[in-house]
Amino acid sequence: MQVISDIPLLRQQRREWQNNGRVIAFVPTMGNLHQGHLNLVREAKKHADEVVVSIFVNPMQFGPDEDLEAYPRTLERDALLLEELGVSLLFVPKVADIYARGLEQQTFVEVPGISYMICGASRPGHFRGVATIVCKLFNMVQPNLAFFGEKDFQQLQVIKAMVTDLSMNLQVFGVPTTREDDGLAMSSRNQYLTAQQRLIAPILYAQLQALVASIKQGRRDFSKLVSACKAHLLEHGFSPDYIEVRAAQTLMPPSHEDTDLVILAAAFLGKTRLIDNIQFQF
Ligand code: PAF
């Protein structure tokens, strides 16, 4: 596996592959890889000749009071895991090269509407930071295919909208969330949890499952269901940020005709913000 920081070197390898007709899949990450990331790579390998993974903790998508400094950085271990999986190239760009003119001056990509709701309302500017870095990475790697986790459901929708709106020449794949045995969605942020919080954490997913079950049984009083769910989470020591029932394609509140739904949730356990979602039909 090649490990490359230099953007011109990446482009050179990209050109070689293209000249040889190789199909290139791309998995962008912020590192600290867990089985969820590795499953993205495994899926990417099924569809492509060469898999490129990037590790870049993107300052532009962190708010001023968020965990940019504390975000776990485990490059050596990550590189070993990717090598074992047969990744062709690990791209580890430097902040100074990515934001060469400084973050303040950086041209940005923003997908309107969908970026401002739900997680976007709680984390202003977050999806602008995500769309901008993913657009830049796509321009550097120029993949044929790109793979993202469904755990970040809204992020996936933002990226799909960007690819459509900007006529980008690649296909975006969502990969189902990888869970621990007790149901907790895998996330690099889970390691911030204390032992006690880790025991409580799976209740978030269990509550979402209970909500889905109620809706499938015919309940349509979403706001009542959501309030009960928030109260339950509070009792267990969570501070719920949001729980929303939305139409899966648009993320708008569902109309009577919408049958493809998603429940999205974010809740704090202490300082750790957990997110999860379940997409379902009814
Ligand atoms: O999901 C992530 O890890 C990040 O938001 C991404 C897509 C790598 C962009 O920095």
XYZ file of N, CA and C and ligand atoms in Angstrom:
856
model
N 0.853 -1.206 0.000
C 0.000 0.000 0.000
C 0.885 1.252 0.000
N 0.600 2.133 -0.934
C 1.324 3.417 -0.934
C 0.692 4.352 0.092
N 1.525 5.087 0.811
C 1.012 6.130 1.708
C 1.515 7.456 1.154
N 0.575 8.309 0.742
C 0.948 9.541 0.040
C 0.319 10.753 0.726
N 1.147 11.778 0.953
C 0.625 13.046 1.489
C 0.568 14.102 0.395
N 1.421 13.924 -0.573
C 1.644 14.931 -1.593
C 0.557 14.858 -2.681
N -0.090 15.977 -2.956
C -1.223 15.950 -3.896
C -0.762 15.640 -5.336
N 0.322 16.266 -5.843
C 0.771 15.909 -7.207
C 1.102 14.422 -7.355
N 1.686 13.804 -6.307
C 1.995 12.363 -6.389
C 0.712 11.534 -6.493
N -0.304 11.944 -5.722
C -1.596 11.260 -5.796
C -2.160 11.348 -7.215
N -2.109 12.541 -7.784
C -2.653 12.745 -9.136
C -1.914 11.883 -10.166
N -0.588 11.767 -9.974
C 0.222 10.968 -10.900
C -0.236 9.500 -10.888
N -0.426 8.961 -9.660
C -0.888 7.567 -9.539
C -2.282 7.416 -10.144
N -3.124 8.414 -9.885
C -4.498 8.418 -10.406
C -4.488 8.331 -11.946
N -3.589 9.119 -12.559
C -3.480 9.152 -14.030
C -3.041 7.794 -14.567
N -2.059 7.203 -13.886
C -1.564 5.880 -14.311
C -2.702 4.864 -14.312
N -3.460 4.844 -13.209
C -4.581 3.897 -13.111
C -5.599 4.139 -14.221
N -5.876 5.420 -14.454
C -6.866 5.744 -15.482
C -6.393 5.257 -16.851
N -5.097 5.466 -17.148
C -4.534 5.031 -18.432
C -4.631 3.522 -18.599
N -4.627 2.796 -17.460
C -4.715 1.334 -17.516
C -6.147 0.825 -17.357
N -7.098 1.747 -17.391
C -8.516 1.351 -17.345
C -8.966 0.806 -15.995
N -8.271 1.159 -14.942
C -8.637 0.662 -13.611
C -9.831 1.440 -13.038
N -10.752 0.724 -12.373
C -11.879 1.373 -11.695
C -11.434 1.723 -10.276
N -11.654 2.983 -9.898
C -11.127 3.478 -8.613
C -12.267 3.787 -7.652
N -12.189 3.164 -6.481
C -13.157 3.454 -5.412
C -12.458 4.266 -4.332
N -13.237 5.111 -3.689
C -12.672 6.031 -2.692
C -13.480 5.955 -1.403
N -12.758 5.859 -0.279
C -13.390 5.867 1.046
C -12.755 6.999 1.859
N -13.428 8.152 1.934
C -12.876 9.241 2.762
C -13.165 8.994 4.238
N -12.187 9.227 5.101
C -12.387 9.032 6.545
C -11.633 10.120 7.307
N -11.910 10.166 8.609
C -11.105 11.017 9.493
C -10.208 10.138 10.369
N -10.013 8.876 9.962
C -9.102 7.995 10.677
C -9.707 7.416 11.940
N -8.835 6.891 12.818
C -9.256 6.156 14.004
C -10.249 5.070 13.577
N -9.772 4.237 12.699
C -10.665 3.324 11.981
C -11.227 2.229 12.882
N -12.500 1.929 12.679
C -13.156 0.814 13.371
C -13.798 -0.081 12.306
N -14.480 -1.137 12.755
C -15.038 -2.101 11.793
C -15.983 -1.436 10.788
N -16.657 -0.365 11.210
C -17.550 0.353 10.288
C -16.774 0.870 9.079
N -15.635 1.511 9.336
C -14.798 1.994 8.224
C -14.307 0.820 7.383
N -13.869 -0.254 8.091
C -13.287 -1.389 7.355
C -14.343 -2.039 6.472
N -15.594 -2.018 6.915
C -16.674 -2.540 6.068
C -16.904 -1.662 4.834
N -16.672 -0.361 4.970
C -16.746 0.510 3.775
C -15.677 0.076 2.769
N -14.486 -0.204 3.289
C -13.377 -0.615 2.409
C -13.710 -1.968 1.750
N -14.238 -2.897 2.563
C -14.581 -4.228 2.016
C -15.610 -4.078 0.891
N -16.599 -3.218 1.103
C -17.623 -2.998 0.088
C -16.992 -2.359 -1.157
N -16.130 -1.390 -0.930
C -15.467 -0.701 -2.049
C -14.677 -1.698 -2.894
N -14.002 -2.616 -2.224
C -13.168 -3.598 -2.941
C -13.990 -4.470 -3.882
N -15.258 -4.725 -3.476
C -16.123 -5.579 -4.321
C -16.413 -4.923 -5.670
N -16.344 -3.574 -5.708
C -16.798 -2.855 -6.899
C -15.674 -2.267 -7.735
N -14.436 -2.366 -7.268
C -13.371 -1.591 -7.934
C -12.070 -2.379 -8.030
N -11.161 -1.893 -8.890
C -9.835 -2.507 -9.012
C -8.862 -1.921 -7.998
N -9.035 -0.632 -7.710
C -8.127 0.043 -6.773
C -8.972 0.778 -5.733
N -8.586 0.643 -4.463
C -9.291 1.374 -3.406
C -8.338 2.411 -2.801
N -8.807 3.645 -2.792
C -8.070 4.744 -2.137
C -8.831 5.110 -0.873
N -8.107 5.205 0.255
C -8.699 5.678 1.509
C -7.985 6.970 1.881
N -8.748 7.959 2.317
C -8.078 9.161 2.846
C -8.322 9.247 4.345
N -7.325 9.774 5.034
C -7.458 10.109 6.455
C -7.129 11.579 6.585
N -8.130 12.345 6.977
C -7.931 13.789 7.149
C -8.938 14.293 8.169
N -8.446 14.735 9.321
C -9.335 15.305 10.342
C -9.587 16.744 9.906
N -10.771 16.967 9.385
C -11.078 18.191 8.640
C -11.505 19.336 9.565
N -10.622 20.318 9.782
C -10.978 21.380 10.736
C -12.238 22.134 10.340
N -12.519 22.181 9.020
C -13.642 23.012 8.560
C -15.006 22.483 9.008
N -15.086 21.217 9.400
C -16.394 20.675 9.769
C -16.617 20.616 11.280
N -15.635 21.130 12.041
C -15.773 21.166 13.504
C -16.190 22.565 13.935
N -17.141 22.650 14.864
C -17.520 23.934 15.439
C -16.478 24.385 16.441
N -16.532 25.677 16.847
C -15.512 26.227 17.750
C -15.417 25.486 19.092
N -16.542 24.942 19.575
C -16.491 24.254 20.879
C -16.479 22.735 20.722
N -16.171 22.249 19.540
C -16.200 20.796 19.326
C -14.806 20.181 19.541
N -14.700 18.877 19.206
C -13.564 18.089 19.663
C -12.420 17.946 18.648
N -12.169 19.022 17.844
C -11.108 18.940 16.820
C -9.756 18.514 17.414
N -9.356 19.160 18.498
C -8.044 18.854 19.084
C -8.016 17.443 19.670
N -9.135 17.079 20.339
C -9.183 15.795 21.055
C -9.457 14.621 20.113
N -9.858 14.905 18.864
C -10.274 13.818 17.972
C -9.145 12.790 17.847
N -9.429 11.491 18.089
C -8.338 10.507 18.147
C -7.611 10.334 16.823
N -6.282 10.406 16.888
C -5.448 10.263 15.681
C -4.549 9.044 15.873
N -4.742 8.023 15.042
C -4.076 6.727 15.244
C -3.547 6.213 13.898
N -2.751 7.060 13.241
C -2.380 6.799 11.848
C -1.662 5.460 11.638
N -0.705 5.140 12.534
C 0.077 3.915 12.308
C -0.809 2.674 12.316
N -1.666 2.626 13.330
C -2.574 1.486 13.460
C -3.542 1.437 12.261
N -4.071 2.594 11.895
C -5.006 2.678 10.761
C -4.339 2.136 9.487
N -3.085 2.555 9.271
C -2.374 2.158 8.050
C -2.206 0.636 8.001
N -1.906 0.022 9.165
C -1.747 -1.443 9.201
C -3.059 -2.136 8.821
N -4.156 -1.646 9.387
C -5.465 -2.254 9.110
C -5.813 -2.157 7.619
N -5.507 -1.016 7.029
C -5.853 -0.811 5.613
C -4.969 -1.664 4.709
N -3.708 -1.762 5.091
C -2.772 -2.600 4.321
C -3.274 -4.053 4.304
N -3.693 -4.531 5.488
C -4.208 -5.916 5.603
C -5.411 -6.152 4.695
N -6.213 -5.105 4.500
C -7.415 -5.254 3.668
C -7.121 -5.132 2.175
N -5.877 -4.787 1.840
C -5.509 -4.701 0.417
C -5.852 -3.362 -0.212
N -5.868 -2.304 0.590
C -6.063 -0.955 0.035
C -4.836 -0.590 -0.809
N -5.066 0.069 -1.945
C -3.944 0.398 -2.838
C -3.186 1.624 -2.370
N -3.952 2.621 -1.894
C -3.304 3.906 -1.600
C -3.997 4.572 -0.417
N -3.189 4.979 0.561
C -3.700 5.756 1.689
C -3.246 7.194 1.489
N -4.210 8.079 1.382
C -3.920 9.497 1.153
C -4.085 10.248 2.472
N -3.000 10.876 2.917
C -3.001 11.563 4.217
C -2.547 13.009 3.992
N -3.423 13.835 3.463
C -2.983 15.196 3.133
C -2.741 16.048 4.380
N -2.004 17.127 4.193
C -1.702 18.044 5.309
C -2.687 19.218 5.267
N -3.029 19.714 6.456
C -3.974 20.844 6.542
C -3.492 22.012 5.681
N -2.184 22.285 5.725
C -1.642 23.446 5.001
C -1.792 23.287 3.485
N -1.802 22.047 2.994
C -1.983 21.827 1.547
C -3.461 21.873 1.168
N -4.310 21.353 2.072
C -5.749 21.322 1.762
C -6.327 22.738 1.821
N -5.941 23.478 2.853
C -6.459 24.848 2.996
C -5.313 25.831 2.767
N -4.783 25.798 1.542
C -3.556 26.529 1.231
C -3.713 28.043 1.438
N -4.904 28.581 1.210
C -5.094 30.036 1.372
C -5.691 30.367 2.740
N -5.765 29.376 3.606
C -6.319 29.599 4.948
C -7.813 29.328 4.973
N -8.303 28.886 6.109
C -9.719 28.512 6.226
C -10.649 29.697 5.987
N -10.211 30.886 6.407
C -11.068 32.076 6.269
C -11.356 32.385 4.798
N -10.351 32.140 3.950
C -10.453 32.499 2.528
C -11.010 31.365 1.672
N -11.212 30.208 2.283
C -11.531 29.002 1.526
C -12.875 29.130 0.775
N -12.842 28.893 -0.509
C -14.084 28.742 -1.284
C -14.842 27.562 -0.704
N -16.161 27.678 -0.599
C -16.878 26.557 0.006
C -17.997 26.040 -0.879
N -18.419 24.826 -0.561
C -19.573 24.201 -1.215
C -20.639 24.054 -0.143
N -21.827 24.507 -0.453
C -22.902 24.364 0.530
C -24.153 23.884 -0.190
N -24.715 22.808 0.301
C -25.958 22.275 -0.261
C -27.085 22.909 0.544
N -27.872 23.788 -0.075
C -28.867 24.514 0.727
C -29.977 23.595 1.224
N -30.758 24.079 2.146
C -31.919 23.325 2.644
C -31.496 22.213 3.567
N -31.144 21.106 2.960
C -30.830 19.879 3.712
C -29.666 20.083 4.708
N -28.775 21.034 4.400
C -27.617 21.262 5.291
C -27.983 22.021 6.557
N -29.146 22.670 6.562
C -29.456 23.566 7.681
C -30.366 22.900 8.718
N -30.942 21.753 8.374
C -31.914 21.123 9.278
C -31.242 20.054 10.149
N -31.961 19.573 11.123
C -31.601 18.449 11.990
C -30.168 18.633 12.529
N -29.213 17.790 12.117
C -27.831 17.932 12.606
C -27.263 19.294 12.221
N -27.636 19.767 11.040
C -27.133 21.060 10.556
C -27.600 22.211 11.430
N -28.795 22.073 12.035
C -29.300 23.122 12.926
C -28.516 23.105 14.238
N -28.145 21.905 14.699
C -27.376 21.793 15.946
C -25.906 22.144 15.745
N -25.411 21.939 14.518
C -23.986 22.155 14.250
C -23.838 23.101 13.041
N -24.070 24.418 13.250
C -24.044 25.350 12.113
C -22.696 25.293 11.389
N -22.754 25.231 10.069
C -21.519 25.212 9.269
C -20.933 23.816 9.085
N -21.444 22.844 9.826
C -20.859 21.497 9.759
C -20.949 20.920 8.342
N -22.133 20.966 7.748
C -22.272 20.322 6.432
C -21.598 21.120 5.321
N -21.426 22.425 5.537
C -20.607 23.196 4.591
C -19.177 22.652 4.619
N -18.681 22.393 5.831
C -17.321 21.857 5.977
C -17.197 20.476 5.363
N -18.239 19.656 5.549
C -18.210 18.296 4.992
C -18.273 18.357 3.462
N -19.226 19.130 2.928
C -19.385 19.182 1.462
C -18.110 19.733 0.820
N -17.517 20.735 1.446
C -16.317 21.352 0.856
C -15.149 20.365 0.831
N -14.915 19.674 1.944
C -13.761 18.752 1.949
C -14.024 17.564 1.022
N -15.260 17.072 1.004
C -15.525 15.911 0.144
C -15.388 16.323 -1.322
N -15.857 17.512 -1.655
C -15.694 18.007 -3.028
C -14.201 18.111 -3.383
N -13.422 18.671 -2.469
C -11.980 18.825 -2.727
C -11.303 17.451 -2.872
N -11.661 16.531 -1.986
C -11.057 15.187 -2.059
C -11.469 14.488 -3.364
N -12.722 14.660 -3.762
C -13.163 14.083 -5.047
C -12.331 14.673 -6.193
N -12.053 15.974 -6.133
C -11.255 16.613 -7.185
C -9.824 16.088 -7.206
N -9.328 15.717 -6.045
C -7.946 15.215 -5.972
C -7.873 13.750 -6.406
N -8.759 12.935 -5.842
C -8.704 11.477 -6.092
C -9.370 11.123 -7.424
N -10.383 11.894 -7.800
C -11.182 11.618 -9.014
C -11.618 10.159 -9.102
N -12.333 9.696 -8.102
C -12.750 8.290 -8.097
C -13.928 8.046 -9.045
N -14.120 6.784 -9.395
C -15.329 6.389 -10.127
C -16.482 6.147 -9.160
N -16.122 5.661 -7.967
C -17.120 5.307 -6.950
C -16.652 5.847 -5.604
N -17.616 6.201 -4.742
C -17.237 6.642 -3.390
C -18.197 6.026 -2.383
N -17.664 5.672 -1.209
C -18.421 4.904 -0.203
C -18.494 5.657 1.119
N -19.729 5.754 1.649
C -19.966 6.467 2.916
C -20.874 5.614 3.794
N -20.733 5.772 5.121
C -21.559 5.016 6.053
C -22.948 5.630 6.195
N -23.945 4.746 6.323
C -25.312 5.240 6.545
C -25.513 5.738 7.978
N -24.551 5.476 8.855
C -24.684 6.013 10.216
C -24.824 7.534 10.159
N -24.047 8.148 9.275
C -24.170 9.599 9.067
C -25.156 9.811 7.915
N -26.412 9.542 8.206
C -27.434 9.482 7.153
C -27.587 10.833 6.458
N -27.622 11.894 7.258
C -27.817 13.221 6.669
C -26.593 13.609 5.831
N -25.403 13.272 6.325
C -24.178 13.534 5.554
C -24.247 12.864 4.182
N -24.695 11.608 4.180
C -24.804 10.870 2.918
C -25.771 11.582 1.960
N -26.882 12.085 2.485
C -27.853 12.777 1.620
C -27.268 14.090 1.106
N -26.515 14.786 1.953
C -25.875 16.046 1.537
C -24.892 15.754 0.397
N -24.112 14.692 0.551
C -23.099 14.378 -0.471
C -23.763 13.948 -1.778
N -24.819 13.141 -1.659
C -25.527 12.733 -2.890
C -26.106 13.956 -3.603
N -26.666 14.895 -2.828
C -27.240 16.109 -3.433
C -26.144 16.930 -4.106
N -24.983 17.040 -3.456
C -23.866 17.801 -4.035
C -23.422 17.184 -5.359
N -23.307 15.858 -5.369
C -22.843 15.152 -6.573
C -23.827 15.385 -7.727
N -25.119 15.351 -7.410
C -26.134 15.607 -8.439
C -26.070 17.067 -8.889
N -26.091 17.983 -7.913
C -26.181 19.412 -8.238
C -24.965 19.894 -9.025
N -23.787 19.362 -8.713
C -22.566 19.833 -9.374
C -22.141 18.901 -10.515
N -23.055 17.992 -10.912
C -22.810 17.096 -12.060
C -21.474 16.382 -11.942
N -21.191 15.890 -10.738
C -19.907 15.201 -10.546
C -19.995 13.807 -11.164
N -18.878 13.406 -11.772
C -18.877 12.167 -12.550
C -18.454 10.982 -11.684
N -19.278 10.651 -10.695
C -19.001 9.468 -9.881
C -20.287 8.980 -9.240
N -20.212 7.745 -8.740
C -21.377 7.113 -8.128
C -21.143 7.009 -6.618
N -22.140 7.436 -5.832
C -22.014 7.412 -4.373
C -22.792 6.220 -3.812
N -22.140 5.447 -2.946
C -22.777 4.281 -2.310
C -22.898 4.521 -0.806
N -24.061 4.180 -0.250
C -24.235 4.166 1.203
C -24.074 2.739 1.703
N -23.394 2.571 2.815
C -23.154 1.234 3.382
C -23.809 1.171 4.770
N -24.590 0.094 5.035
C -25.310 0.010 6.312
C -24.397 0.158 7.534
N -24.962 0.708 8.587
C -24.242 0.959 9.837
C -23.743 -0.353 10.441
N -22.497 -0.336 10.886
C -21.951 -1.495 11.606
C -22.178 -1.262 13.097
N -22.670 -2.301 13.781
C -23.039 -2.151 15.196
C -22.237 -3.098 16.083
N -22.058 -2.679 17.325
C -21.519 -3.580 18.344
C -22.580 -4.643 18.626
N -22.203 -5.706 19.350
C -23.142 -6.793 19.638
C -24.394 -6.294 20.360
N -24.227 -5.253 21.184
C -25.387 -4.736 21.926
C -26.154 -3.659 21.160
N -25.826 -3.448 19.905
C -26.616 -2.553 19.056
C -26.023 -1.169 18.875
N -25.070 -0.786 19.712
C -24.497 0.564 19.586
C -23.817 0.740 18.223
N -24.168 1.823 17.538
C -23.547 2.102 16.236
C -22.067 2.402 16.449
N -21.207 1.774 15.646
C -19.769 2.024 15.807
C -19.428 3.458 15.410
N -18.582 4.075 16.206
C -18.175 5.464 15.962
C -16.853 5.696 16.676
N -16.016 6.515 16.063
C -14.744 6.857 16.721
C -15.012 7.553 18.045
N -16.144 8.234 18.154
C -16.430 8.996 19.382
C -16.865 8.094 20.535
N -17.180 6.814 20.259
C -17.597 5.921 21.355
C -16.495 5.785 22.410
N -15.249 5.968 21.975
C -14.165 5.774 22.952
C -14.072 6.905 23.969
N -14.819 7.987 23.745
C -14.888 9.036 24.774
C -15.756 8.591 25.957
N -16.588 7.547 25.762
C -17.558 7.151 26.796
C -16.845 6.513 27.992
N -17.321 6.813 29.196
C -16.824 6.112 30.384
C -17.441 4.708 30.364
N -16.929 3.820 31.241
C -17.448 2.437 31.280
C -18.954 2.463 31.586
N -19.340 3.345 32.485
C -20.751 3.442 32.864
C -21.600 3.939 31.679
N -21.119 4.969 30.993
C -21.850 5.508 29.833
C -21.939 4.474 28.709
N -20.871 3.690 28.567
C -20.852 2.671 27.498
C -21.971 1.641 27.709
N -22.280 1.373 29.005
C -23.363 0.417 29.300
C -24.728 0.989 28.913
N -24.864 2.294 29.056
C -26.145 2.964 28.779
C -26.331 3.218 27.276
N -25.215 3.443 26.580
C -25.249 3.932 25.190
C -26.179 3.155 24.242
N -26.266 1.813 24.341
C -27.125 1.076 23.384
C -28.611 1.397 23.523
N -28.978 2.055 24.634
C -30.402 2.404 24.823
C -30.884 3.344 23.723
N -29.974 4.141 23.176
C -30.377 5.056 22.093
C -30.951 4.254 20.915
N -30.219 3.252 20.467
C -30.691 2.429 19.334
C -31.952 1.657 19.719
N -31.973 1.138 20.956
C -33.150 0.377 21.409
C -34.406 1.262 21.369
N -34.242 2.523 21.752
C -35.381 3.453 21.714
C -35.835 3.723 20.278
N -34.887 3.842 19.381
C -35.252 4.072 17.974
C -35.987 2.852 17.414
N -35.524 1.673 17.802
C -36.202 0.447 17.346
C -37.640 0.408 17.875
N -37.823 0.820 19.138
C -39.166 0.818 19.729
C -40.065 1.815 18.986
N -39.474 2.955 18.615
C -40.225 3.969 17.863
C -40.673 3.421 16.501
N -39.753 2.766 15.821
C -40.080 2.176 14.512
C -41.210 1.156 14.689
N -41.113 0.344 15.728
C -42.134 -0.693 15.956
C -43.505 -0.037 16.163
N -43.554 1.042 16.937
C -44.833 1.727 17.180
C -45.409 2.272 15.872
N -44.551 2.869 15.046
C -45.036 3.446 13.777
C -45.531 2.332 12.853
N -44.793 1.217 12.840
C -45.202 0.093 11.980
C -46.521 -0.504 12.444
N -46.801 -0.364 13.761
C -48.092 -0.854 14.279
C -49.236 0.108 13.983
N -48.908 1.248 13.347
C -49.978 2.145 12.915
C -50.043 3.471 13.644
N -49.161 3.707 14.607
C -49.190 4.994 15.300
C -48.715 6.105 14.351
N -49.448 7.206 14.310
C -49.047 8.323 13.453
C -48.829 9.620 14.245
N -48.992 9.522 15.574
C -48.784 10.704 16.412
C -47.294 10.838 16.728
N -46.536 11.200 15.675
C -45.078 11.189 15.776
C -44.572 12.053 16.934
N -45.187 13.238 17.130
C -44.617 14.141 18.148
C -44.800 13.549 19.546
N -45.933 12.866 19.760
C -46.134 12.212 21.061
C -45.114 11.086 21.268
N -44.939 10.297 20.211
C -43.981 9.178 20.289
C -42.571 9.695 20.575
N -42.209 10.768 19.873
C -40.865 11.332 20.033
C -40.690 11.894 21.447
N -41.725 12.561 21.962
C -41.627 13.112 23.332
C -41.413 11.993 24.344
N -42.157 10.896 24.176
C -42.022 9.770 25.108
C -40.607 9.195 25.023
N -40.101 9.124 23.808
C -38.756 8.579 23.577
C -37.702 9.478 24.244
N -37.859 10.800 24.088
C -36.907 11.740 24.711
C -36.965 11.607 26.233
N -38.183 11.477 26.779
C -38.332 11.361 28.237
C -37.613 10.106 28.738
N -37.762 9.034 27.990
C -37.110 7.779 28.338
C -35.588 7.927 28.336
N -35.074 8.607 27.311
C -33.616 8.811 27.216
C -33.117 9.675 28.378
N -33.882 10.721 28.696
C -33.519 11.593 29.833
C -33.420 10.778 31.117
N -34.412 9.905 31.326
C -34.424 9.058 32.536
C -33.158 8.221 32.645
N -32.621 7.816 31.492
C -31.423 6.971 31.506
C -30.124 7.775 31.506
N -30.228 9.093 31.559
C -29.017 9.908 31.685
C -28.537 10.539 30.396
N -29.299 10.385 29.291
C -28.952 11.080 28.044
C -29.480 12.513 28.095
N -28.838 13.401 27.333
C -29.458 14.697 27.021
C -29.782 14.670 25.536
N -31.031 14.402 25.180
C -31.360 14.307 23.750
C -31.168 15.651 23.056
N -30.566 15.606 21.867
C -30.421 16.822 21.061
C -31.631 16.903 20.125
N -31.813 15.869 19.305
C -33.025 15.802 18.484
C -33.409 14.355 18.242
N -34.684 14.138 18.035
C -35.184 12.872 17.485
C -36.220 13.291 16.457
N -36.034 12.873 15.220
C -36.914 13.338 14.151
C -37.359 12.168 13.290
N -38.649 12.159 12.961
C -39.153 11.217 11.961
C -39.251 12.005 10.658
N -38.575 11.551 9.617
C -38.519 12.305 8.354
C -38.708 11.384 7.150
N -39.036 11.996 6.013
C -39.044 11.266 4.741
C -37.587 10.984 4.384
N -37.290 9.717 4.047
C -35.884 9.312 3.906
C -35.164 10.024 2.756
N -35.874 10.348 1.671
C -35.186 10.920 0.507
C -34.936 12.413 0.662
N -35.905 13.123 1.264
C -35.810 14.587 1.319
C -35.412 15.094 2.706
N -35.577 14.244 3.712
C -35.393 14.609 5.129
C -36.391 15.675 5.598
N -37.452 15.855 4.827
C -38.527 16.770 5.238
C -39.504 15.998 6.127
N -40.306 16.721 6.959
C -41.344 16.015 7.718
C -42.225 15.232 6.747
N -42.559 13.976 7.078
C -43.239 13.131 6.100
C -44.691 13.553 5.865
N -45.121 13.454 4.607
C -46.537 13.660 4.288
C -47.219 12.291 4.392
N -48.535 12.261 4.207
C -49.261 10.984 4.296
C -48.822 9.996 3.218
N -48.340 10.545 2.080
C -47.943 9.647 0.969
C -46.562 9.025 1.185
N -45.756 9.618 2.059
C -44.379 9.113 2.229
C -44.391 7.768 2.948
N -43.769 6.782 2.316
C -43.715 5.455 2.943
C -42.278 5.036 3.263
N -41.327 5.798 2.723
C -39.910 5.516 2.987
C -39.454 6.531 4.042
N -39.352 6.080 5.286
C -39.087 7.005 6.395
C -37.731 6.732 7.042
N -37.278 7.722 7.800
C -36.071 7.530 8.593
C -36.290 8.235 9.937
N -35.837 7.574 10.992
C -35.806 8.234 12.295
C -34.358 8.571 12.574
N -34.107 9.845 12.827
C -32.731 10.299 13.096
C -32.658 10.805 14.521
N -31.562 10.501 15.200
C -31.436 10.935 16.592
C -30.009 11.343 16.905
N -29.894 12.321 17.790
C -28.602 12.676 18.393
C -28.861 12.909 19.869
N -27.963 12.408 20.694
C -28.126 12.596 22.134
C -26.748 12.606 22.776
N -26.612 13.455 23.779
C -25.354 13.508 24.521
C -25.401 12.527 25.680
N -24.280 11.853 25.901
C -24.048 11.130 27.159
C -22.834 11.818 27.747
N -23.039 12.611 28.775
C -21.956 13.487 29.231
C -21.612 14.429 28.097
N -20.320 14.484 27.734
C -19.903 15.404 26.661
C -19.928 14.732 25.291
N -20.181 13.422 25.270
C -20.103 12.684 24.010
C -21.442 12.736 23.286
N -21.376 13.170 22.027
C -22.597 13.260 21.228
C -22.690 12.010 20.356
N -23.740 11.219 20.598
C -23.964 10.008 19.809
C -25.038 10.298 18.770
N -24.879 9.757 17.561
C -25.962 9.856 16.581
C -26.306 8.463 16.095
N -27.547 8.319 15.645
C -27.971 7.033 15.093
C -29.210 7.270 14.232
N -29.587 6.293 13.460
C -30.807 6.412 12.651
C -31.272 5.034 12.224
N -32.537 4.946 11.885
C -33.077 3.718 11.273
C -33.953 4.149 10.103
N -33.664 3.586 8.944
C -34.507 3.819 7.762
C -35.478 2.648 7.670
N -36.735 2.927 7.347
C -37.711 1.834 7.272
C -38.876 2.200 6.361
N -39.585 1.163 5.942
C -40.781 1.341 5.100
C -41.998 1.018 5.946
N -43.106 1.647 5.648
C -44.336 1.204 6.317
C -45.509 1.298 5.344
O -17.713 10.877 7.881
C -16.572 11.352 8.030
O -15.670 10.737 8.595
C -16.270 12.745 7.518
O -17.355 13.598 7.692
C -15.796 12.765 6.059
C -16.855 12.262 5.094
C -14.537 11.917 5.920
C -15.433 14.207 5.635
O -14.439 14.747 6.447
